[in-house]
Amino acid sequence: MEPMKIYRHLLILAAMVVYLILFSSPAQAQTGISFESFETENDFPRSLTFKTVVTSDADIVNATLVFHLRNEFSSNSITRIDLDFEPGRRVELSHTWDTGAGTIPGAAIIHYWEVTDADGHQLRSHEMTVRYEDTRFDWQVRENEAIAVWWHDRRESFGENVFEIAQQAVADQRQRFQADLDFQMRIMIYNNFDEFAEWNGVTSEFIGGQAFPNQGITAQIVSAYGSQEQWLNDVVPHEISHLYFAQVTFHRRSEPPTWLNEGLAQFNEFGSQDRALQTAVNAAESGDLISLSLLETGFGYFNESRTRLAYAEAVSAVTYLVETYGDDGLAALLAAYREGQTTKEAFPSALGVALGDFEAGWAGWLGLDAAAYATPTRWALPTFRPSPTPFVPGASSTGTPTSPANGTAVSPTTTITPKTAVPGGTAVAQTNPANTPRPPSPTAQPDLPAIPAAFLTVLSAILVLGCCVAILILGGVLWGLSRRSS
Ligand SMILES: [Zn+2]
């Protein structure tokens, strides 16, 4: 190739580099808009306030705050807030998210800002994450990679005890579920009902704990009185089970039955389930058994004894399942849900029986005539009435997407564990409808600050200049060399 041609090629290359750098650099580099600061103010459990200061060469005319809870394996429900403010070249933006209707302590909130100025320039900040911590208490934390136990105003040995129970539960359940959680679980211990009720949207004295599988968080009430050790050995593994269940069955279309989720959670408790198993046998004998098909999408808030029966049947059916089909059968069933199969498909494909036949087998195991079990009239349960608030199925990986419009969005699906009235009784859990998380603390800082636009612009300019100079020098040298040699 001739020297001039080489030089021309190099010039074209230089032009291309300049073009690429100019037009592929981040949006920040092209606009006069830049973010001066970010801040959040935590007033747990009432509200979380997001703040930023933005400047531009032209008046800033539009601004939007976008935020959502971080979901460990489900899809996000995103909230967009179009902000009201006086246009100007430097504006202070702020939005207060009212979480008074219910929230999740420690939930990670992902958020970013979008701003437009009068010249039509747009700038989007980087995503930031803030934990909406329960700042009412001075928490102690004991953690490793898999587990974090949070407690307050109790001895260190208490936290250590909870941590050991959690470790044992994880060791058991990673076998049973044949999986490790993809995230560090957080176990929050509250010392009484009031501490818990203040942030929890759905409160009833019947509740003893609650799992938020999408956030990887469990919260449980552990009072200093009564059979505390026994309760810990039930509620901690129970809530952990909901986290595993949600992960190993998660699929956009999958809706594993509530009885399977709650049954497994009790099955995974350390305490004996004999009392619950006997309750199911008694219900079968008296003709009160609730059909499993009625326990698929929640247990509802019926009267307490009805709910208790639902939990008892759930652990009974799961015990039958594991005794009959083994851990492998259980794993196959969970995997079928993970593949997106419905219950109608999952039971035959994993266990070789339709749900109806499975249920008849279970009835036989309870001492009934399995053949008669399928007769619908015999098993109609007219008194089983769904609660006014619709229950979200199971471990609820589905997180109910709600109300993007007004900022109270984000409704994580959760699982509640009713407290057992009788020591040694089985812990029960219900799925709880939409819960709305609340605001973070005043000192919370975003952990991912956006890169200032000015910095990116300067960086781009330096790169462009450097590239051009280098290519021109190289071209000149090559040209010179080739002239000399020719
Ligand atoms: Zn439960």
XYZ file of C-alpha atoms and ligand atoms in Angstrom:
487
model
C 0.000 0.000 0.000
C 1.228 3.475 -0.815
C 2.225 5.770 2.058
C -0.392 8.424 1.234
C -3.045 5.765 1.175
C -1.973 4.498 4.568
C -2.146 7.994 5.962
C -5.582 8.536 4.433
C -6.789 5.273 5.951
C -5.431 6.334 9.308
C -7.210 9.676 9.046
C -10.461 7.901 8.264
C -9.850 5.609 11.232
C -9.226 8.609 13.469
C -12.453 10.207 12.290
C -14.326 6.991 13.032
C -12.862 6.806 16.527
C -13.883 10.385 17.213
C -17.378 9.680 15.897
C -17.752 6.534 17.980
C -16.565 8.205 21.160
C -18.813 11.201 20.673
C -21.925 9.281 19.840
C -21.611 6.198 21.959
C -20.755 7.933 25.185
C -23.405 8.024 27.908
C -26.260 10.452 27.665
C -24.753 12.449 30.504
C -21.955 13.618 28.298
C -24.245 15.304 25.830
C -26.412 17.320 28.138
C -25.911 20.245 30.395
C -27.866 18.485 33.121
C -26.087 17.167 36.148
C -27.022 15.804 39.569
C -25.430 17.597 42.501
C -26.507 15.283 45.292
C -28.713 12.415 46.358
C -30.217 11.761 49.745
C -32.883 9.694 51.471
C -34.596 10.352 54.786
C -35.840 7.410 56.789
C -38.829 7.862 59.054
C -39.560 4.162 59.500
C -42.261 2.959 59.476
C -44.080 6.066 58.332
C -42.240 7.274 55.253
C -39.135 7.304 53.119
C -38.165 10.553 51.417
C -36.003 10.660 48.288
C -34.140 13.883 47.509
C -31.864 15.190 44.804
C -30.509 18.512 43.519
C -30.194 18.963 39.754
C -28.696 21.727 37.630
C -28.716 22.466 33.903
C -27.893 25.140 31.302
C -31.589 25.417 30.552
C -34.593 25.306 32.843
C -35.359 21.890 34.181
C -38.970 21.296 33.304
C -39.712 17.625 33.975
C -38.549 15.205 36.611
C -39.554 11.683 37.501
C -38.599 9.442 40.405
C -38.648 5.734 39.665
C -38.409 3.170 42.449
C -39.194 -0.400 43.358
C -38.392 -2.997 45.959
C -35.518 -5.271 45.102
C -36.982 -8.696 44.418
C -34.710 -11.680 44.820
C -36.266 -13.733 42.062
C -39.555 -12.266 41.048
C -40.353 -9.455 38.706
C -40.528 -5.931 40.021
C -43.491 -3.668 40.358
C -42.166 -0.273 39.489
C -43.510 3.020 40.749
C -43.033 6.199 38.694
C -43.678 9.560 40.283
C -43.899 12.658 38.085
C -42.719 15.418 40.365
C -44.305 18.798 40.844
C -41.793 21.638 41.054
C -40.985 25.169 39.919
C -38.871 24.954 36.709
C -35.381 26.421 36.992
C -31.712 25.854 36.237
C -31.134 24.488 39.710
C -33.955 22.573 41.326
C -34.300 20.615 44.538
C -36.464 17.572 44.004
C -38.069 15.497 46.689
C -40.671 12.799 47.066
C -42.006 11.299 50.264
C -43.203 7.736 49.994
C -45.939 7.098 52.510
C -45.507 3.612 53.893
C -47.932 3.957 56.765
C -50.206 1.263 55.382
C -47.559 -1.408 55.860
C -43.985 -2.041 54.887
C -41.048 -4.424 55.184
C -38.189 -3.709 57.596
C -34.850 -3.804 55.825
C -36.278 -4.016 52.310
C -33.875 -2.814 49.635
C -35.362 0.013 47.596
C -33.894 0.591 44.156
C -34.448 4.021 42.700
C -33.276 6.518 40.105
C -34.250 9.925 38.724
C -35.091 11.097 35.192
C -34.840 14.772 34.339
C -35.621 16.815 31.208
C -34.674 20.449 30.530
C -36.215 23.076 28.254
C -33.675 22.270 25.507
C -35.034 18.755 25.380
C -31.990 17.256 27.026
C -32.669 14.272 29.236
C -30.623 12.731 31.977
C -31.188 9.592 33.980
C -29.249 9.041 37.182
C -27.657 5.738 37.993
C -29.654 3.249 39.995
C -29.209 3.565 43.736
C -30.162 1.171 46.494
C -31.194 2.133 49.986
C -32.241 -0.212 52.769
C -35.401 0.853 54.508
C -34.125 -0.051 57.942
C -36.206 -0.182 61.068
C -34.455 2.699 62.813
C -36.607 2.535 65.932
C -34.229 0.127 67.619
C -30.552 -0.404 68.182
C -30.076 -3.673 66.339
C -27.452 -6.314 66.868
C -26.531 -8.523 63.929
C -25.000 -11.994 63.773
C -24.347 -13.114 60.224
C -22.480 -15.228 57.767
C -22.811 -15.472 53.990
C -26.175 -17.226 54.087
C -27.868 -15.852 57.191
C -28.184 -12.552 59.027
C -30.020 -12.534 62.361
C -31.162 -9.143 63.658
C -32.306 -8.643 67.259
C -32.390 -5.816 69.748
C -32.427 -5.178 73.478
C -31.600 -8.764 74.305
C -28.493 -10.604 75.235
C -25.917 -11.618 72.686
C -26.519 -15.261 73.578
C -30.122 -14.867 72.406
C -29.006 -13.785 68.935
C -26.435 -16.549 68.870
C -29.136 -19.084 69.700
C -31.381 -17.849 66.878
C -28.415 -17.930 64.527
C -27.702 -21.565 65.415
C -31.322 -22.547 64.866
C -31.256 -20.817 61.496
C -28.015 -22.574 60.572
C -29.528 -25.955 61.411
C -32.662 -25.103 59.428
C -30.563 -24.144 56.422
C -28.550 -27.352 56.680
C -31.779 -29.390 56.708
C -33.582 -27.456 54.056
C -30.819 -27.247 51.497
C -31.092 -31.046 51.481
C -34.858 -31.102 51.319
C -35.129 -28.427 48.657
C -31.937 -29.512 46.918
C -30.923 -25.898 46.551
C -29.067 -23.045 48.172
C -30.684 -19.653 48.420
C -29.297 -17.148 45.938
C -29.154 -14.440 48.578
C -28.370 -13.829 52.230
C -31.592 -14.240 54.218
C -32.381 -11.710 56.922
C -34.187 -12.855 60.063
C -35.649 -9.997 62.110
C -36.671 -10.780 65.674
C -39.276 -8.525 67.276
C -39.758 -8.663 71.025
C -43.511 -8.130 71.158
C -46.597 -7.744 69.052
C -46.629 -3.936 69.128
C -43.138 -3.585 67.670
C -44.235 -5.804 64.828
C -47.702 -4.356 64.336
C -46.435 -0.807 63.943
C -44.958 -1.493 60.516
C -47.009 -4.506 59.475
C -50.049 -3.593 57.433
C -52.007 -6.718 58.252
C -52.062 -7.321 61.931
C -53.904 -9.783 64.048
C -52.941 -11.192 67.398
C -53.042 -14.514 65.594
C -49.860 -13.685 63.677
C -46.536 -14.915 65.011
C -44.297 -14.311 62.056
C -44.186 -13.315 58.460
C -41.992 -14.151 55.504
C -41.260 -11.798 52.622
C -39.766 -14.223 50.141
C -39.268 -11.666 47.392
C -37.082 -9.619 49.719
C -35.408 -12.563 51.424
C -36.592 -11.281 54.807
C -38.473 -12.939 57.650
C -39.869 -11.231 60.721
C -41.043 -13.037 63.814
C -42.394 -12.085 67.192
C -40.484 -13.761 69.985
C -41.620 -12.642 73.380
C -39.498 -13.111 76.429
C -42.236 -15.140 78.093
C -43.621 -18.603 77.585
C -41.989 -21.427 75.720
C -39.602 -19.208 73.866
C -37.112 -21.914 72.898
C -39.808 -24.127 71.449
C -41.340 -21.257 69.528
C -37.962 -20.307 68.049
C -37.449 -23.897 66.946
C -40.712 -23.726 65.052
C -41.032 -20.217 63.720
C -37.466 -19.730 62.485
C -37.319 -22.899 60.311
C -40.924 -22.287 59.248
C -40.234 -18.844 57.815
C -36.965 -19.961 56.254
C -38.897 -22.703 54.477
C -41.046 -20.064 52.786
C -37.925 -18.444 51.370
C -36.694 -21.730 49.925
C -40.112 -22.663 48.618
C -40.482 -19.352 46.825
C -37.116 -19.709 45.158
C -37.322 -23.348 44.105
C -40.833 -23.035 42.692
C -40.546 -19.591 41.183
C -41.873 -19.167 37.698
C -43.875 -16.292 36.271
C -46.847 -18.538 35.662
C -46.376 -20.931 38.545
C -48.885 -20.952 41.385
C -48.020 -23.778 43.741
C -50.808 -24.424 46.239
C -50.800 -22.701 49.588
C -51.288 -26.019 51.365
C -48.063 -27.314 49.843
C -46.121 -24.200 50.866
C -47.545 -24.054 54.393
C -47.428 -27.812 54.807
C -43.739 -27.882 53.969
C -43.029 -24.930 56.246
C -44.502 -26.852 59.184
C -42.875 -30.065 58.070
C -39.562 -28.196 58.306
C -40.167 -26.993 61.858
C -38.057 -28.739 64.472
C -40.992 -29.508 66.782
C -43.272 -32.499 66.506
C -46.256 -32.283 64.168
C -48.153 -35.050 65.935
C -50.849 -32.731 67.193
C -51.545 -31.346 63.696
C -51.521 -34.812 62.171
C -54.068 -35.944 64.725
C -56.223 -32.886 64.011
C -56.406 -33.937 60.349
C -57.336 -37.504 61.291
C -60.063 -36.221 63.599
C -61.438 -33.927 60.885
C -61.538 -36.837 58.463
C -63.447 -38.931 60.974
C -65.978 -36.225 61.710
C -66.454 -35.371 58.038
C -64.991 -31.895 58.442
C -62.012 -32.331 56.185
C -61.458 -29.389 53.861
C -60.663 -30.426 50.301
C -57.115 -29.586 49.262
C -58.493 -27.933 46.150
C -60.036 -25.315 48.447
C -56.655 -24.661 50.043
C -54.834 -23.842 46.853
C -54.898 -20.075 46.824
C -54.798 -19.228 50.495
C -56.371 -20.193 53.752
C -58.352 -17.034 54.212
C -59.136 -15.436 57.484
C -61.954 -17.667 58.600
C -62.424 -18.303 62.176
C -59.337 -19.397 63.995
C -60.244 -23.067 64.347
C -60.957 -23.311 60.619
C -57.610 -21.745 59.795
C -55.908 -24.037 62.227
C -57.511 -27.013 60.526
C -56.251 -25.765 57.166
C -52.690 -25.687 58.510
C -53.087 -29.094 60.085
C -54.308 -30.579 56.817
C -51.460 -28.936 54.957
C -48.758 -30.558 57.061
C -50.676 -33.821 57.023
C -50.865 -33.868 53.215
C -47.178 -32.984 52.916
C -46.229 -35.716 55.388
C -48.238 -38.179 53.309
C -46.557 -36.879 50.157
C -43.040 -37.352 51.507
C -43.826 -40.751 53.060
C -45.372 -41.986 49.832
C -43.256 -40.379 47.111
C -40.071 -39.650 49.001
C -37.811 -36.619 48.906
C -37.280 -37.251 45.204
C -41.014 -37.058 44.543
C -41.205 -33.807 46.452
C -38.229 -32.398 44.570
C -39.771 -33.421 41.244
C -43.034 -31.719 42.167
C -41.306 -28.474 43.142
C -39.242 -28.613 39.954
C -42.411 -28.978 37.897
C -43.701 -25.707 39.323
C -40.344 -24.129 38.636
C -40.843 -25.107 34.995
C -44.108 -23.210 34.992
C -46.458 -26.175 35.212
C -49.874 -25.765 36.760
C -51.010 -27.995 39.611
C -53.072 -29.949 37.092
C -49.905 -30.673 35.124
C -47.368 -30.838 37.937
C -48.889 -33.688 39.965
C -49.186 -36.161 37.067
C -45.800 -35.243 35.619
C -43.928 -35.378 38.934
C -45.848 -37.989 40.957
C -47.761 -39.883 38.288
C -51.145 -39.044 39.826
C -53.646 -36.248 39.343
C -54.256 -34.032 42.369
C -57.647 -35.680 42.900
C -56.069 -39.128 43.082
C -53.322 -37.823 45.333
C -55.969 -36.402 47.630
C -57.922 -39.674 47.622
C -54.711 -41.469 48.556
C -54.171 -39.040 51.395
C -57.767 -39.560 52.568
C -57.115 -43.283 52.616
C -53.963 -42.654 54.632
C -56.113 -40.707 57.106
C -58.327 -43.757 57.487
C -61.114 -42.936 55.055
C -62.412 -44.940 52.149
C -60.247 -43.506 49.401
C -62.675 -44.545 46.652
C -65.496 -42.567 48.237
C -63.331 -39.488 48.665
C -63.722 -38.407 45.080
C -67.474 -37.998 45.448
C -67.931 -34.253 45.384
C -71.166 -34.070 47.318
C -69.627 -35.831 50.224
C -66.855 -33.348 50.396
C -68.548 -30.096 49.712
C -67.538 -27.510 52.259
C -70.036 -24.703 52.163
C -68.840 -23.057 55.322
C -65.398 -22.399 53.971
C -65.606 -18.783 53.052
C -62.818 -16.792 51.479
C -61.664 -13.764 53.361
C -62.645 -10.330 52.096
C -59.057 -9.527 51.325
C -57.954 -11.774 48.514
C -55.131 -14.020 49.475
C -52.100 -14.127 47.295
C -51.064 -17.672 46.589
C -48.284 -19.362 48.275
C -44.812 -18.225 48.746
C -45.871 -15.644 46.501
C -43.189 -15.061 44.233
C -45.698 -13.288 42.159
C -45.677 -10.078 44.164
C -48.820 -8.244 43.393
C -48.014 -5.364 41.149
C -50.067 -2.443 42.267
C -50.763 1.186 42.055
C -47.843 2.408 40.024
C -49.521 5.758 39.835
C -49.479 7.214 43.281
C -46.331 6.063 44.883
C -47.814 3.666 47.306
C -47.067 0.967 44.814
C -44.931 -2.046 45.507
C -46.956 -4.773 47.075
C -44.771 -7.654 48.015
C -46.515 -10.861 48.631
C -45.855 -12.265 51.999
C -46.478 -15.264 54.107
C -47.715 -14.998 57.633
C -47.205 -17.382 60.449
C -49.971 -17.308 62.956
C -48.787 -17.780 66.436
C -49.726 -21.029 68.018
C -52.063 -20.556 70.897
C -51.117 -23.856 72.414
C -47.501 -24.563 73.203
C -46.419 -27.376 70.972
C -49.170 -26.660 68.525
C -48.221 -26.120 64.963
C -47.315 -22.755 63.659
C -49.607 -21.717 60.938
C -49.058 -19.370 58.137
C -51.165 -17.498 55.734
C -50.423 -15.582 52.714
C -51.014 -11.989 53.150
C -52.212 -9.634 50.511
C -50.441 -6.582 49.354
C -48.272 -4.933 51.851
C -46.800 -1.576 51.245
C -43.264 -0.885 52.289
C -42.357 2.341 53.953
C -39.590 4.955 54.064
C -35.877 4.829 55.001
C -33.901 6.700 57.599
C -32.612 10.231 57.365
C -29.048 9.134 57.253
C -29.410 6.547 54.539
C -27.221 7.227 51.579
C -27.472 5.747 48.122
C -24.682 3.288 47.583
C -24.395 3.938 43.866
C -24.007 7.660 43.233
C -24.414 8.707 39.625
C -21.317 9.872 37.763
C -21.500 13.629 37.188
C -22.164 14.557 33.568
C -19.341 17.124 33.517
C -16.836 14.460 34.449
C -17.973 12.222 31.601
C -17.805 15.065 29.113
C -14.238 15.928 30.084
C -13.280 12.266 30.019
C -14.718 11.877 26.523
C -12.890 14.966 25.286
C -9.563 13.718 26.658
C -10.076 10.333 25.055
C -10.987 11.839 21.678
C -8.021 14.181 21.731
C -5.638 11.452 22.824
C -6.798 9.082 20.122
C -6.515 11.691 17.385
C -3.018 12.728 18.412
C -1.866 9.129 18.663
C -3.265 8.185 15.279
C -1.837 11.284 13.601
C 1.612 10.691 15.093
C 1.530 7.056 14.094
C 0.416 8.045 10.594
C 3.142 10.619 10.275
C 5.823 8.172 11.385
C 4.591 5.503 8.988
C 4.405 8.006 6.164
C 7.906 9.239 6.883
C 9.264 5.715 7.063
C 7.609 4.675 3.850
C 8.918 7.813 2.019
C 12.406 7.098 3.227
C 12.282 3.493 2.123
C 10.733 4.244 -1.267
Zn -46.188 -20.171 56.868
